PDB file of C-alpha atoms in Angstrom:
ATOM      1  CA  UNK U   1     -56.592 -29.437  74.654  1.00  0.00           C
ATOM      2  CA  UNK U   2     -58.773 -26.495  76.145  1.00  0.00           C
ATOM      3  CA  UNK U   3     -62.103 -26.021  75.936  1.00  0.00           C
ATOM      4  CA  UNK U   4     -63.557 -22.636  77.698  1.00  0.00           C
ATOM      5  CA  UNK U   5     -67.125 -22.437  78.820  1.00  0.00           C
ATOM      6  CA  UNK U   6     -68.716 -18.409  79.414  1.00  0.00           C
ATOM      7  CA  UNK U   7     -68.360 -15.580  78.025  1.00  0.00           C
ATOM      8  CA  UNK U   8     -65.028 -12.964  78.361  1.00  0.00           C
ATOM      9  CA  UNK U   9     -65.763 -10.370  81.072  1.00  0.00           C
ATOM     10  CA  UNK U  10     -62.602  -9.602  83.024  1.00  0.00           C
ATOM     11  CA  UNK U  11     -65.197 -10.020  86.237  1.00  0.00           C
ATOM     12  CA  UNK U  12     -65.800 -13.589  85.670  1.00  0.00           C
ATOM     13  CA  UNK U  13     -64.506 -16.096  87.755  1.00  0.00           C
ATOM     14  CA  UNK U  14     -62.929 -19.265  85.374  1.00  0.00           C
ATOM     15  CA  UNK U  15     -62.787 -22.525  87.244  1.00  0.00           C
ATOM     16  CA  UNK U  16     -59.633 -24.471  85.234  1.00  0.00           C
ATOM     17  CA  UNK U  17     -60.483 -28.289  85.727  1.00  0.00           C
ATOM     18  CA  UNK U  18     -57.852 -30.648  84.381  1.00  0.00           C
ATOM     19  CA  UNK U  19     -60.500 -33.714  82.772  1.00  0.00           C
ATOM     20  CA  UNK U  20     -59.626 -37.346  81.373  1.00  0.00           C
ATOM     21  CA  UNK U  21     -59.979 -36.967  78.027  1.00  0.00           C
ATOM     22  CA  UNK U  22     -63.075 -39.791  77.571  1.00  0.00           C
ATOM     23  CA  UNK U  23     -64.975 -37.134  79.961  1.00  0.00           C
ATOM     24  CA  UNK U  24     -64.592 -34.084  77.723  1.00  0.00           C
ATOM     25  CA  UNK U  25     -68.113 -34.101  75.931  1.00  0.00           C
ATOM     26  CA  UNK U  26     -70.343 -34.329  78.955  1.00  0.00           C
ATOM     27  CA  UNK U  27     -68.156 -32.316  81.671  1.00  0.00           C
ATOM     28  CA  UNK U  28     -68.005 -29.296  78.812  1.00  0.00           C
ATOM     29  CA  UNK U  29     -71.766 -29.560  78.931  1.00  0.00           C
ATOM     30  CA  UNK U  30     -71.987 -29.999  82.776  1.00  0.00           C
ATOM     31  CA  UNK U  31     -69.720 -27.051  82.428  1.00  0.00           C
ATOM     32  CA  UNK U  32     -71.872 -24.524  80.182  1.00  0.00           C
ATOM     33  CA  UNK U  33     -74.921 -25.464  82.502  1.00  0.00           C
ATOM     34  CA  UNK U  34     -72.655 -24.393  85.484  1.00  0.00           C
ATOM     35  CA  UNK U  35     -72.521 -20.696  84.185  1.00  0.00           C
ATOM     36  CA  UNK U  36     -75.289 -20.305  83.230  1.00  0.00           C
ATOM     37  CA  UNK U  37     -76.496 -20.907  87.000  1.00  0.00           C
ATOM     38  CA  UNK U  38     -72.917 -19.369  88.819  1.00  0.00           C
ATOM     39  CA  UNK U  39     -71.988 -17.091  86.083  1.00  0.00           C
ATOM     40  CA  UNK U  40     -68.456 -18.344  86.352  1.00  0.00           C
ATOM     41  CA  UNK U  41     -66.494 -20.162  83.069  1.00  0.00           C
ATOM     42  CA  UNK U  42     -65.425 -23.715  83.139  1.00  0.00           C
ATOM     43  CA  UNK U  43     -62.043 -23.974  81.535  1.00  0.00           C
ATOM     44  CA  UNK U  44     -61.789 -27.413  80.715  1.00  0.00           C
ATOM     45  CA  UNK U  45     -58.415 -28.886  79.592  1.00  0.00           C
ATOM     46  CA  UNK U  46     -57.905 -32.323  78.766  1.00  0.00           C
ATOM     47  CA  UNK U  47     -55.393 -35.171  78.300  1.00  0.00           C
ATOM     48  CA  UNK U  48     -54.814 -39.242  79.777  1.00  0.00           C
ATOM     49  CA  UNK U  49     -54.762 -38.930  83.202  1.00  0.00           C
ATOM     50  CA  UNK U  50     -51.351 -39.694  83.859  1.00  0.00           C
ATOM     51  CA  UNK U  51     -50.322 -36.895  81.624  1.00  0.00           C
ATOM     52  CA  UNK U  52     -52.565 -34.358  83.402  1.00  0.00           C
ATOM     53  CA  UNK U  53     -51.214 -35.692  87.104  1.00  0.00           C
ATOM     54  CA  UNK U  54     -47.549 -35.013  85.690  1.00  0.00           C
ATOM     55  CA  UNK U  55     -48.881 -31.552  84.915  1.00  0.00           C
ATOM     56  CA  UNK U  56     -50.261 -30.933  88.509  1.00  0.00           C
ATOM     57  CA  UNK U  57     -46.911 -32.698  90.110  1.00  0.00           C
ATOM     58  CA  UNK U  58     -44.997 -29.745  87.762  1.00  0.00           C
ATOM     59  CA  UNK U  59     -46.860 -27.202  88.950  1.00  0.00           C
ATOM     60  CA  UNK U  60     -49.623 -26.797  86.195  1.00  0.00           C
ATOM     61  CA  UNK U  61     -52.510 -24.125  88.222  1.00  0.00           C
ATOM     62  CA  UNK U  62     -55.561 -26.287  87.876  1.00  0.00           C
ATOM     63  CA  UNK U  63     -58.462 -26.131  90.479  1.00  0.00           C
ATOM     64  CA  UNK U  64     -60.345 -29.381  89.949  1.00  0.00           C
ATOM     65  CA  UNK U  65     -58.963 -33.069  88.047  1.00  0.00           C
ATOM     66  CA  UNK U  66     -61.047 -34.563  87.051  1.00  0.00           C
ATOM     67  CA  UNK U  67     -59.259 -38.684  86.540  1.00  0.00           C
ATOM     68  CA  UNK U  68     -60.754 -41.528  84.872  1.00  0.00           C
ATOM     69  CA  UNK U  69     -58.703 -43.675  87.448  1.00  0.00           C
ATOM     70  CA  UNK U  70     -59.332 -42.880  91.188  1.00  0.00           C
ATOM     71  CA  UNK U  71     -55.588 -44.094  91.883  1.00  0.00           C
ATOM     72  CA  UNK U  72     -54.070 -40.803  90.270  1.00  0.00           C
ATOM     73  CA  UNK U  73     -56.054 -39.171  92.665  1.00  0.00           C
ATOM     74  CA  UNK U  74     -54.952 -41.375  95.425  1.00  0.00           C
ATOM     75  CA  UNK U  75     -51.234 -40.160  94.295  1.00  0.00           C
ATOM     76  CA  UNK U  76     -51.727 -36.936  94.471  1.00  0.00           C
ATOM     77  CA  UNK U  77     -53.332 -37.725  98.054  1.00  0.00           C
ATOM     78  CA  UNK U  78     -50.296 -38.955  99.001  1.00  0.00           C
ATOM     79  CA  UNK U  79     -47.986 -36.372  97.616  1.00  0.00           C
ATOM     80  CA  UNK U  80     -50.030 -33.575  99.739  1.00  0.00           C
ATOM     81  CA  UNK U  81     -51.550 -31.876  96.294  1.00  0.00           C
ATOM     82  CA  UNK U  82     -55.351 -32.480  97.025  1.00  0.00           C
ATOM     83  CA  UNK U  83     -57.302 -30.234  99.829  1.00  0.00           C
ATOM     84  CA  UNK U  84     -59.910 -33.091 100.820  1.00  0.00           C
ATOM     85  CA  UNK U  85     -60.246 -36.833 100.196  1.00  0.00           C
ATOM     86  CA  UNK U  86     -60.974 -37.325  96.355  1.00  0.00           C
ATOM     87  CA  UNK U  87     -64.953 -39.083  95.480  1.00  0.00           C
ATOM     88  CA  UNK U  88     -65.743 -41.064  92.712  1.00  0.00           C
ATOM     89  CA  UNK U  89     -68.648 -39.894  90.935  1.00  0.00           C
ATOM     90  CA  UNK U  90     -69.404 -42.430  87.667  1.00  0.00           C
ATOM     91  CA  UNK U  91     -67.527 -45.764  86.418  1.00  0.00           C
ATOM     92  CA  UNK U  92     -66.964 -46.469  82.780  1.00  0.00           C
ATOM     93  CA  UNK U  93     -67.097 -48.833  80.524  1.00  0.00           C
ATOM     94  CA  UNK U  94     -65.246 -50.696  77.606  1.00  0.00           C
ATOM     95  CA  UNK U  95     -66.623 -51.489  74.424  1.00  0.00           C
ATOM     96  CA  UNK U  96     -64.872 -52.516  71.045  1.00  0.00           C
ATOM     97  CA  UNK U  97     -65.721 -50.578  68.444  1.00  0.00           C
ATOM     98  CA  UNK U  98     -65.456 -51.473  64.355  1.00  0.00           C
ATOM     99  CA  UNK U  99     -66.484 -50.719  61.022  1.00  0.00           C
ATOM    100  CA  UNK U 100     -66.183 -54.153  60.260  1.00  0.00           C
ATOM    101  CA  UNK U 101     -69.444 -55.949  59.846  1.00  0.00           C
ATOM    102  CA  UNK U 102     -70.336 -59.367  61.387  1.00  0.00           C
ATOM    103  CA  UNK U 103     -72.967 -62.005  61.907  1.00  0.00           C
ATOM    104  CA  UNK U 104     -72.448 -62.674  65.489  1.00  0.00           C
ATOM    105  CA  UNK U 105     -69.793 -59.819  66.734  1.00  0.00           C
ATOM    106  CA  UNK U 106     -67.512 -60.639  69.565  1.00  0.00           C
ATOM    107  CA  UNK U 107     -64.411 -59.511  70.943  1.00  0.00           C
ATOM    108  CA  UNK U 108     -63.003 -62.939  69.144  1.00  0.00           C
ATOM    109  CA  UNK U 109     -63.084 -60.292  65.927  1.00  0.00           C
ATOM    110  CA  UNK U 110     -59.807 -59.334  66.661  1.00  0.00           C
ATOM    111  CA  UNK U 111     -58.478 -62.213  66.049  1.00  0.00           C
ATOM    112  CA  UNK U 112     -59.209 -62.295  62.704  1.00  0.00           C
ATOM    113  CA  UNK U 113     -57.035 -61.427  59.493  1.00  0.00           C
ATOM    114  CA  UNK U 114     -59.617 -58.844  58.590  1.00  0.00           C
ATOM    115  CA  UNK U 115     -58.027 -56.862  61.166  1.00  0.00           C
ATOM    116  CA  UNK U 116     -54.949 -55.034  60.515  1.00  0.00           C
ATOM    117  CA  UNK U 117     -54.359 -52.597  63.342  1.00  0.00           C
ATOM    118  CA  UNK U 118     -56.435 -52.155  66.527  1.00  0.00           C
ATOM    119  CA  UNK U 119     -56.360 -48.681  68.650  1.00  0.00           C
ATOM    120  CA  UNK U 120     -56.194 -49.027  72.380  1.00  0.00           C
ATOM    121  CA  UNK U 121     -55.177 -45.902  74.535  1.00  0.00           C
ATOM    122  CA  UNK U 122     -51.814 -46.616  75.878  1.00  0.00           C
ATOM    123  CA  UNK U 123     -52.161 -48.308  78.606  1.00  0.00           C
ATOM    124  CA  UNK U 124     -49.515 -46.894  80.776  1.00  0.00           C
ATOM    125  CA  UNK U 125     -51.073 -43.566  80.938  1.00  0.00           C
ATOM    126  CA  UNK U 126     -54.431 -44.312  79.945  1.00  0.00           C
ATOM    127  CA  UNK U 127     -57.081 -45.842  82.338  1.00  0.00           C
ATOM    128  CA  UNK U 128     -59.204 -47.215  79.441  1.00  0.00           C
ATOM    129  CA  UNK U 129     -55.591 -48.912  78.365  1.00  0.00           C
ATOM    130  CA  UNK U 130     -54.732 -49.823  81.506  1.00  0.00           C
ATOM    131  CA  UNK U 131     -58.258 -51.783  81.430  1.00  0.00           C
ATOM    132  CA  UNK U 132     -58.327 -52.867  77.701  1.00  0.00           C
ATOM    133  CA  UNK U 133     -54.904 -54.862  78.055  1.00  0.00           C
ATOM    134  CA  UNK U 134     -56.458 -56.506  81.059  1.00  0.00           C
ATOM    135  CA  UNK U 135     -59.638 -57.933  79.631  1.00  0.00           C
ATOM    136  CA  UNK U 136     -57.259 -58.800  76.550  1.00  0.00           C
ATOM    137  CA  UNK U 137     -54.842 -60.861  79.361  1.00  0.00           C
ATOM    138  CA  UNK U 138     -57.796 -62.384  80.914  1.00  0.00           C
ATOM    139  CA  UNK U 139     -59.362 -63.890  77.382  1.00  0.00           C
ATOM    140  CA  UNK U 140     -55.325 -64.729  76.649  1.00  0.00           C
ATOM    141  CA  UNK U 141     -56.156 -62.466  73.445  1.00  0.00           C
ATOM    142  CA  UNK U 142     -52.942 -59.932  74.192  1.00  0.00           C
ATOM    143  CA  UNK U 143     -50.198 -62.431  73.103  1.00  0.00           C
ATOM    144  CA  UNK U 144     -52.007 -62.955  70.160  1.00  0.00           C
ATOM    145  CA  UNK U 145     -53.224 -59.442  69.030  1.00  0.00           C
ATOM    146  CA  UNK U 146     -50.046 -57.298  70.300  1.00  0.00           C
ATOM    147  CA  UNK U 147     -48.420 -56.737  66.859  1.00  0.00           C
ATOM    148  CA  UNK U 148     -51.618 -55.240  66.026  1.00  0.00           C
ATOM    149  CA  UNK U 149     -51.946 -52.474  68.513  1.00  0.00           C
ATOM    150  CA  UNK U 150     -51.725 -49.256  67.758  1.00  0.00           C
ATOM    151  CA  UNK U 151     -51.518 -47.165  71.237  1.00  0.00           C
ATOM    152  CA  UNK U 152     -53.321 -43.493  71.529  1.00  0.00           C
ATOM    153  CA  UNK U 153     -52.251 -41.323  74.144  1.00  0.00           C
ATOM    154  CA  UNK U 154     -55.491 -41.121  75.242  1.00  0.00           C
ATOM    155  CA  UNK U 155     -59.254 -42.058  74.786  1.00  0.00           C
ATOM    156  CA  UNK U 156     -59.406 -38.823  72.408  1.00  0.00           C
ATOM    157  CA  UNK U 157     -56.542 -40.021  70.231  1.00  0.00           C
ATOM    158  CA  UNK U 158     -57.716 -43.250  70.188  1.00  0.00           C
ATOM    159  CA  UNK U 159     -61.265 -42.718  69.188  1.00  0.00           C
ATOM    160  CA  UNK U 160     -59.708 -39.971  66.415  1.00  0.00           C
ATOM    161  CA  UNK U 161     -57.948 -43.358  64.884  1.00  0.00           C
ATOM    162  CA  UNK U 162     -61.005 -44.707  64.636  1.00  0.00           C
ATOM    163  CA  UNK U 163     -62.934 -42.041  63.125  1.00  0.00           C
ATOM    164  CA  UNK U 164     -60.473 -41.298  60.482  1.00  0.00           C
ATOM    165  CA  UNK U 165     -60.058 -45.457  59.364  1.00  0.00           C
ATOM    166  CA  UNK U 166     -56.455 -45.208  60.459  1.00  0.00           C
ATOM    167  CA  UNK U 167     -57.786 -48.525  62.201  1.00  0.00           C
ATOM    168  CA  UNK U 168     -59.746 -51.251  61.716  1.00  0.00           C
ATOM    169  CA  UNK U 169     -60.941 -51.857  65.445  1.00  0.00           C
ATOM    170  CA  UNK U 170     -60.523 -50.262  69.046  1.00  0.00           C
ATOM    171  CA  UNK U 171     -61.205 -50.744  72.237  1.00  0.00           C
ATOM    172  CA  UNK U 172     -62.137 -47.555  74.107  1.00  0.00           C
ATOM    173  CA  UNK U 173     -64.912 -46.073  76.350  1.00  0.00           C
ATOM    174  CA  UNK U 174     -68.654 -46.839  75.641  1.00  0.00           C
ATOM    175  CA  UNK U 175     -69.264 -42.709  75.834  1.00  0.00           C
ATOM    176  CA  UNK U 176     -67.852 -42.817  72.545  1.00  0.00           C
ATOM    177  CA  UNK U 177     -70.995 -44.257  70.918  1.00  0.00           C
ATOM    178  CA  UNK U 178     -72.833 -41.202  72.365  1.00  0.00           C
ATOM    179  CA  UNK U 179     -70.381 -38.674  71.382  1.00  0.00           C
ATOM    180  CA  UNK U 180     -71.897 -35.977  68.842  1.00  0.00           C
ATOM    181  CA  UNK U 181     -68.392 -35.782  67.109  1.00  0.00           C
ATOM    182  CA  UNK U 182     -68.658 -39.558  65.923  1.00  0.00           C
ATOM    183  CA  UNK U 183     -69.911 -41.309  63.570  1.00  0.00           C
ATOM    184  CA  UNK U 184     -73.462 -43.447  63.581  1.00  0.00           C
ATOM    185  CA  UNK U 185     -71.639 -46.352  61.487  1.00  0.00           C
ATOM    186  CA  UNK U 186     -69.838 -49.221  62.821  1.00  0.00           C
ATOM    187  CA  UNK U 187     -70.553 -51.766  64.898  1.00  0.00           C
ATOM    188  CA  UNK U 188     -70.188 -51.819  68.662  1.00  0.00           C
ATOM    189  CA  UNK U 189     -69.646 -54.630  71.683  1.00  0.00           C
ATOM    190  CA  UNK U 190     -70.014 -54.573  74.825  1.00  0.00           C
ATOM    191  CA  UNK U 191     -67.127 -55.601  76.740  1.00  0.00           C
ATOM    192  CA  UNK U 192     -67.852 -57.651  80.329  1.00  0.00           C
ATOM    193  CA  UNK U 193     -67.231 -55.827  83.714  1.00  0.00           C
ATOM    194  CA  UNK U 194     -65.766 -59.026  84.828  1.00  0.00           C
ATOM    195  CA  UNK U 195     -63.023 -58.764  82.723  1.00  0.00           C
ATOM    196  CA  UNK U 196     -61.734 -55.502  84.324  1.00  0.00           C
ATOM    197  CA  UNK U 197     -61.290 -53.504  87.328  1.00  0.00           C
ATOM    198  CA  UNK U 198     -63.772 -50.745  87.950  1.00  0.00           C
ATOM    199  CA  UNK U 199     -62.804 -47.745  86.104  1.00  0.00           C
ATOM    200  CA  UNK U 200     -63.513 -45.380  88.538  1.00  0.00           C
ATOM    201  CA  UNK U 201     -63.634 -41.140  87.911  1.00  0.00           C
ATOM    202  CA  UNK U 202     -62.780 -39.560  90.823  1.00  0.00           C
ATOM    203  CA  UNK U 203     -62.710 -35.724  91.106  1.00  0.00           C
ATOM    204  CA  UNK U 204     -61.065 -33.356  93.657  1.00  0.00           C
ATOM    205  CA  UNK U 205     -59.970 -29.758  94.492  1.00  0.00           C
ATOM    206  CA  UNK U 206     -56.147 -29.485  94.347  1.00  0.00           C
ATOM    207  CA  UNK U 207     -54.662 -27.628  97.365  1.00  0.00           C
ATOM    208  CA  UNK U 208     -53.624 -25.110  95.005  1.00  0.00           C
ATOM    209  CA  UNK U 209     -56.587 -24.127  94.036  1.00  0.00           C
ATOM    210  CA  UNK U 210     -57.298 -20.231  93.678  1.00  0.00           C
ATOM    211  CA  UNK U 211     -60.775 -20.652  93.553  1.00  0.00           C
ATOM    212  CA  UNK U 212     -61.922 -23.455  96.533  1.00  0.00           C
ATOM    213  CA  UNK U 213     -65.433 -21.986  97.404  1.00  0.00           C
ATOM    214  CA  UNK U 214     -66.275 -22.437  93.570  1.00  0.00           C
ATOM    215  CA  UNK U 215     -64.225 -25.421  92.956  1.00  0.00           C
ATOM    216  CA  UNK U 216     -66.710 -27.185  96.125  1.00  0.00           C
ATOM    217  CA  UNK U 217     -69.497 -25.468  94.541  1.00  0.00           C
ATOM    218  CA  UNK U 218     -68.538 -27.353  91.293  1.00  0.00           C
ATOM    219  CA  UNK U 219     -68.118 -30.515  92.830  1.00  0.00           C
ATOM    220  CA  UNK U 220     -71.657 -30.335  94.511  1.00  0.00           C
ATOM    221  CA  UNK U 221     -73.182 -29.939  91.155  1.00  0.00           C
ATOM    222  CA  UNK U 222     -71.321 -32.951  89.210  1.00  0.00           C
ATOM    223  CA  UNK U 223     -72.858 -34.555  91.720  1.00  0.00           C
ATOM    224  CA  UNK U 224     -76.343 -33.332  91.554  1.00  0.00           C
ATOM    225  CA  UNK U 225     -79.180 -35.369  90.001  1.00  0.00           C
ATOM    226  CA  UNK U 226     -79.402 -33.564  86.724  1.00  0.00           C
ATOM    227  CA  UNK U 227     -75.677 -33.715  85.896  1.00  0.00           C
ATOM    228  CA  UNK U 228     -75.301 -37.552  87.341  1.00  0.00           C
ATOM    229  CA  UNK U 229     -77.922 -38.238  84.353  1.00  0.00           C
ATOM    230  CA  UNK U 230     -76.262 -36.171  81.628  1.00  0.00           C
ATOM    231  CA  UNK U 231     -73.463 -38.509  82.284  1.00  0.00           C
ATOM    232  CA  UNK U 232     -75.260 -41.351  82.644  1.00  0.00           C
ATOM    233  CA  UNK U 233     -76.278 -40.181  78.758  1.00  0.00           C
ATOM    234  CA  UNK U 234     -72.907 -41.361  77.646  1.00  0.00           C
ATOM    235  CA  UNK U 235     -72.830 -44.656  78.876  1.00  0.00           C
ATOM    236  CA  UNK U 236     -71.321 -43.847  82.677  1.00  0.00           C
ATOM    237  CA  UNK U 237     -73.101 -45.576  85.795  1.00  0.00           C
ATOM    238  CA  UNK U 238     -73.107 -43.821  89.063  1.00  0.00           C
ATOM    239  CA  UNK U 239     -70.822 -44.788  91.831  1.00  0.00           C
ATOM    240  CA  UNK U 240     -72.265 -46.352  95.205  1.00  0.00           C
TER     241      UNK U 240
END
């Protein structure tokens, strides 16, 4: 999916950043603010990051990507596609999310016949997946709650199951409850840190860049106070 930030002159400079889908919202604002300071458009396309890594190993001509896992940077690293060492900028965070109403809401909800289907993002492309099945495995919930799953190939998908009641329950990233595309109903929980790794966003220039000086110029400013806090907006904590 592609989302273009600016306006059309053929003298503009476009910046194409390849972005984990769960990041779309804020880094298409972080994006719009960007040219309005630089005067250069923010293409922004999205997808799981391991789709969007498959795309850069096959060539795709991206300048920035933008994971929600650091270790499809640290790929990349290794297959000589990146120009410098890739940072992590924010963590995220897992909630489950339901339309289903209850007195003292846990993740334990899943377990119950209420329940029918349950969206995760796949978790073998997915970051948010990756970390969902995890804290599942570590509460010995996954066993119990597999023929449930429905997988979404990414946090986008996922949350679009949820939106349109093709679920009963997900588990996806706590920006969702922030997103202006969602819905204010449901019911929301807060899944512990302590049942998952860090999900850690890295970002980096890819040696094939076209555009480095405004690709490091970019990076600079995701960094910056002003666009740390717009993400911090959506439920991301910054890195130390």
């Amino acid at each position: 999916m592609n989302f273009v930030v600016g306006c059309n002159s053929n003298k503009t400079k476009t910046l194409r950043i390849a972005v984990a889908s769960n990041l779309t919202e804020p880094i298409t604002l972080i994006g719009d603010n960007y040219y309005e300071e630089f005067e250069t458009k923010v293409e922004v396309i999205t997808g799981s990051s391991g789709k969007l890594m498959a795309q850069i190993l096959h060539g795709a001509p991206f300048d920035i990507f933008i994971s929600a896992d650091i270790q499809y940077l640290d790929l990349l690293k290794e297959q000589n596609e990146l120009l410098d060492e890739p940072d992590v900028f924010v963590e995220g965070r897992l909630i489950l999310w339901t339309l289903q109403q209850a007195q003292d809401p846990d993740i334990q909800l899943l377990l119950s016949e209420r329940i029918k289907k349950i969206a995760i993002p796949n978790p073998e492309i997915a970051p948010y997946g990756k970390a969902a099945k995890e804290a599942l495995m570590k509460l010995n919930m996954w066993e119990q709650i597999k023929h449930k799953l429905v997988f979404g190939e990414s946090v986008t998908q996922t949350n679009q199951f949820l939106l349109t009641e093709a679920v009963e329950a997900g588990i996806t990233s706590q920006s969702l409850i922030h997103s202006t595309h969602f819905s204010s109903d449901g019911l929301w929980i807060k899944i512990e840190n302590s049942l998952y790794q860090p999900i850690s966003h890295g970002i980096a220039i890819l040696k094939s860049s076209t555009n480095i000086e405004a690709s490091k110029k970019f990076i600079d400013y995701i960094n910056d106070d002003n666009s740390i806090n717009l993400l911090k907006e959506y439920g991301y904590t910054q890195s130390l």
